[in-house]
mmCIF file of C-alpha atoms in Angstrom:
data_model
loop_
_atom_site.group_PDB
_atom_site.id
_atom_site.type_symbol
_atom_site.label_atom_id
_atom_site.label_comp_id
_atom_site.label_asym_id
_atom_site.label_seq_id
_atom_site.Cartn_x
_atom_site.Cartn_y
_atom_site.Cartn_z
ATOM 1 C CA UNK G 1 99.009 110.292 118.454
ATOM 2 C CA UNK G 2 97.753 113.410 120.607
ATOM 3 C CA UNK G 3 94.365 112.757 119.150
ATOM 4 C CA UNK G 4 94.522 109.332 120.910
ATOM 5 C CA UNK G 5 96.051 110.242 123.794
ATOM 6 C CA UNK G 6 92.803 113.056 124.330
ATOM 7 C CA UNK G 7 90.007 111.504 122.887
ATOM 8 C CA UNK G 8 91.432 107.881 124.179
ATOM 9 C CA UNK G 9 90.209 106.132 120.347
ATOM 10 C CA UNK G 10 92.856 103.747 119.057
ATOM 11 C CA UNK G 11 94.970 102.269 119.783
ATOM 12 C CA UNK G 12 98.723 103.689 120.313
ATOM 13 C CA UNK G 13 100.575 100.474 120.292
ATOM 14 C CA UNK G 14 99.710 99.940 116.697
ATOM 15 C CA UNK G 15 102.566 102.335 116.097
ATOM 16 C CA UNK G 16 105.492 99.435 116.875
ATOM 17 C CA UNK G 17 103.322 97.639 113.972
ATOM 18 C CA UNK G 18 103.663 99.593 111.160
ATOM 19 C CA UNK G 19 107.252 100.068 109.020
ATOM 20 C CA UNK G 20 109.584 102.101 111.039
ATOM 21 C CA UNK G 21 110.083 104.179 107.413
ATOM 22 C CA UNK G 22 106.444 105.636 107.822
ATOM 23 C CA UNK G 23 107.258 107.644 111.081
ATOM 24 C CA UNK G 24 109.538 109.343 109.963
ATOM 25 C CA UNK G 25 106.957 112.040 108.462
ATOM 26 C CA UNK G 26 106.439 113.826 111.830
ATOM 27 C CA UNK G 27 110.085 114.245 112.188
ATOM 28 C CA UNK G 28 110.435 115.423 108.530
ATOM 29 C CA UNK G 29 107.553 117.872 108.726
ATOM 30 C CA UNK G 30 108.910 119.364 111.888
ATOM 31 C CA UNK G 31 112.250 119.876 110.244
ATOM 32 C CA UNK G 32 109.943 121.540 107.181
ATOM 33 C CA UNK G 33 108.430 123.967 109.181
ATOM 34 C CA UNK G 34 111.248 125.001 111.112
ATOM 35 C CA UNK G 35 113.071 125.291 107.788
ATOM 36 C CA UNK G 36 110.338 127.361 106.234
ATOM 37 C CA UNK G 37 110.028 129.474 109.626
ATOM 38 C CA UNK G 38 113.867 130.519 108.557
ATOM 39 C CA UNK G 39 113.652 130.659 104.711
ATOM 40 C CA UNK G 40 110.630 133.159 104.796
ATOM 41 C CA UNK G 41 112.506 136.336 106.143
ATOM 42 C CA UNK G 42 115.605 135.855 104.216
ATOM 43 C CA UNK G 43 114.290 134.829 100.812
ATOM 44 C CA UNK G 44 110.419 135.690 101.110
ATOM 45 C CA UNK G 45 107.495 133.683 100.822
ATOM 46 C CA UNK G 46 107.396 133.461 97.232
ATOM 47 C CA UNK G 47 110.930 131.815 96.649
ATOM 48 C CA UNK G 48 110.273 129.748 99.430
ATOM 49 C CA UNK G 49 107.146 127.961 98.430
ATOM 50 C CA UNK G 50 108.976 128.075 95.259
ATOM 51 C CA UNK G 51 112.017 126.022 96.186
ATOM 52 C CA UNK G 52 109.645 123.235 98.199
ATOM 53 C CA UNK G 53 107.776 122.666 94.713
ATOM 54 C CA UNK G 54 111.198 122.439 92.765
ATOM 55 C CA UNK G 55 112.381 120.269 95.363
ATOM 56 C CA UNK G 56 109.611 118.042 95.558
ATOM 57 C CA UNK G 57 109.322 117.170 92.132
ATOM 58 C CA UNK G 58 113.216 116.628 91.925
ATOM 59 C CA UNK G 59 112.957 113.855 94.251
ATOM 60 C CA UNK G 60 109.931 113.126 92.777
ATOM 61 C CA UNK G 61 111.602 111.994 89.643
ATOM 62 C CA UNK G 62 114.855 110.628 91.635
ATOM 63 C CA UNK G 63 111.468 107.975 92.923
ATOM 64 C CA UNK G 64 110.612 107.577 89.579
ATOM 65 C CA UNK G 65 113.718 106.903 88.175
ATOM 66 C CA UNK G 66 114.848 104.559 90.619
ATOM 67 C CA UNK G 67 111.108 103.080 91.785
ATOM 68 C CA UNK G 68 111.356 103.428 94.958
ATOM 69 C CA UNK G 69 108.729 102.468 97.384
ATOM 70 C CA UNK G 70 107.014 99.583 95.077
ATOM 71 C CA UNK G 71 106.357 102.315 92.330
ATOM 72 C CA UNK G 72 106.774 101.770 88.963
ATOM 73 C CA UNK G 73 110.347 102.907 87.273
ATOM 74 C CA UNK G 74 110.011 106.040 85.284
ATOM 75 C CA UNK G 75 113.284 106.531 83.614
ATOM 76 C CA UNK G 76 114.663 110.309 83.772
ATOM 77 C CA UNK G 77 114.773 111.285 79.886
ATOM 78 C CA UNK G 78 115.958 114.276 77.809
ATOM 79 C CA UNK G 79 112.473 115.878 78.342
ATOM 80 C CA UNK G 80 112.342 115.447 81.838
ATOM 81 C CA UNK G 81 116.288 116.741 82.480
ATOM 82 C CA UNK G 82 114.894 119.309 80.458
ATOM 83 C CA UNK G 83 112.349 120.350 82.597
ATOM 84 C CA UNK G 84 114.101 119.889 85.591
ATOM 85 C CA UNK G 85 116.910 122.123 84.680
ATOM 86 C CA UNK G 86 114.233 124.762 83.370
ATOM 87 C CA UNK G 87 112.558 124.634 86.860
ATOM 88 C CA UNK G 88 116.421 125.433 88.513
ATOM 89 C CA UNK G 89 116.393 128.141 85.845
ATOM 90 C CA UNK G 90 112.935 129.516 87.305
ATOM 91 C CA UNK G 91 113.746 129.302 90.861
ATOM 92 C CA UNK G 92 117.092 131.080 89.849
ATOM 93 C CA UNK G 93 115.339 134.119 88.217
ATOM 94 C CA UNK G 94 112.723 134.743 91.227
ATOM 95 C CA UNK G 95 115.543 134.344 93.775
ATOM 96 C CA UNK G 96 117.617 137.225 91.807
ATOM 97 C CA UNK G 97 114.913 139.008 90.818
ATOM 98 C CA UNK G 98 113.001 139.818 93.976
ATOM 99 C CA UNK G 99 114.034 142.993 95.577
ATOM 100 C CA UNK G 100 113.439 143.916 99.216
ATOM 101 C CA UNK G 101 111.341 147.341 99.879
ATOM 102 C CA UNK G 102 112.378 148.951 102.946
#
């Protein structure tokens, strides 16, 4: 949108065209970085980028399962709950096991 309003290409009326749903992702990324702005002090970079992956890929099988947005369904197995709860198990041990110098 701020490219369009600079460069004047486009057109920005377009944006009452497309599926209210699909603007949500500036909203949703601003809420992201303020979130990581907050996380990074208190539980370091590491665990931080660390808990976005887990929780991406937990809702990324909550999608699946359910097949959401047109996708196919993927149905959440023993394998996958598996590997879920060994990623939780991960993101546990770095969070505990990172200790703060100074």
């Amino acid at each position: 949108m701020m490219i369009m309003l600079f460069f004047g290409k486009g057109n920005i009326l377009s944006m009452f065209q497309v599926p209210k749903w699909s603007l949500t992702g500036g909203l949703l990324g601003s809420i992201y970085v303020v979130l990581s702005v907050i996380s990074v002090p208190k539980l370091g970079v590491g665990t931080t980028i660390v808990t976005v992956i887990v929780g991406q890929i937990a809702m990324s099988m909550l999608l699946d399962h359910f097949g959401l947005f047109g996708n196919p369904r993927i149905l959440l197995d023993g394998s996958r709950l598996l590997g879920l709860a060994l990623l939780f198990i991960a993101l546990y041990l770095i969070f505990k096991g990172g200790t703060k110098i100074g």
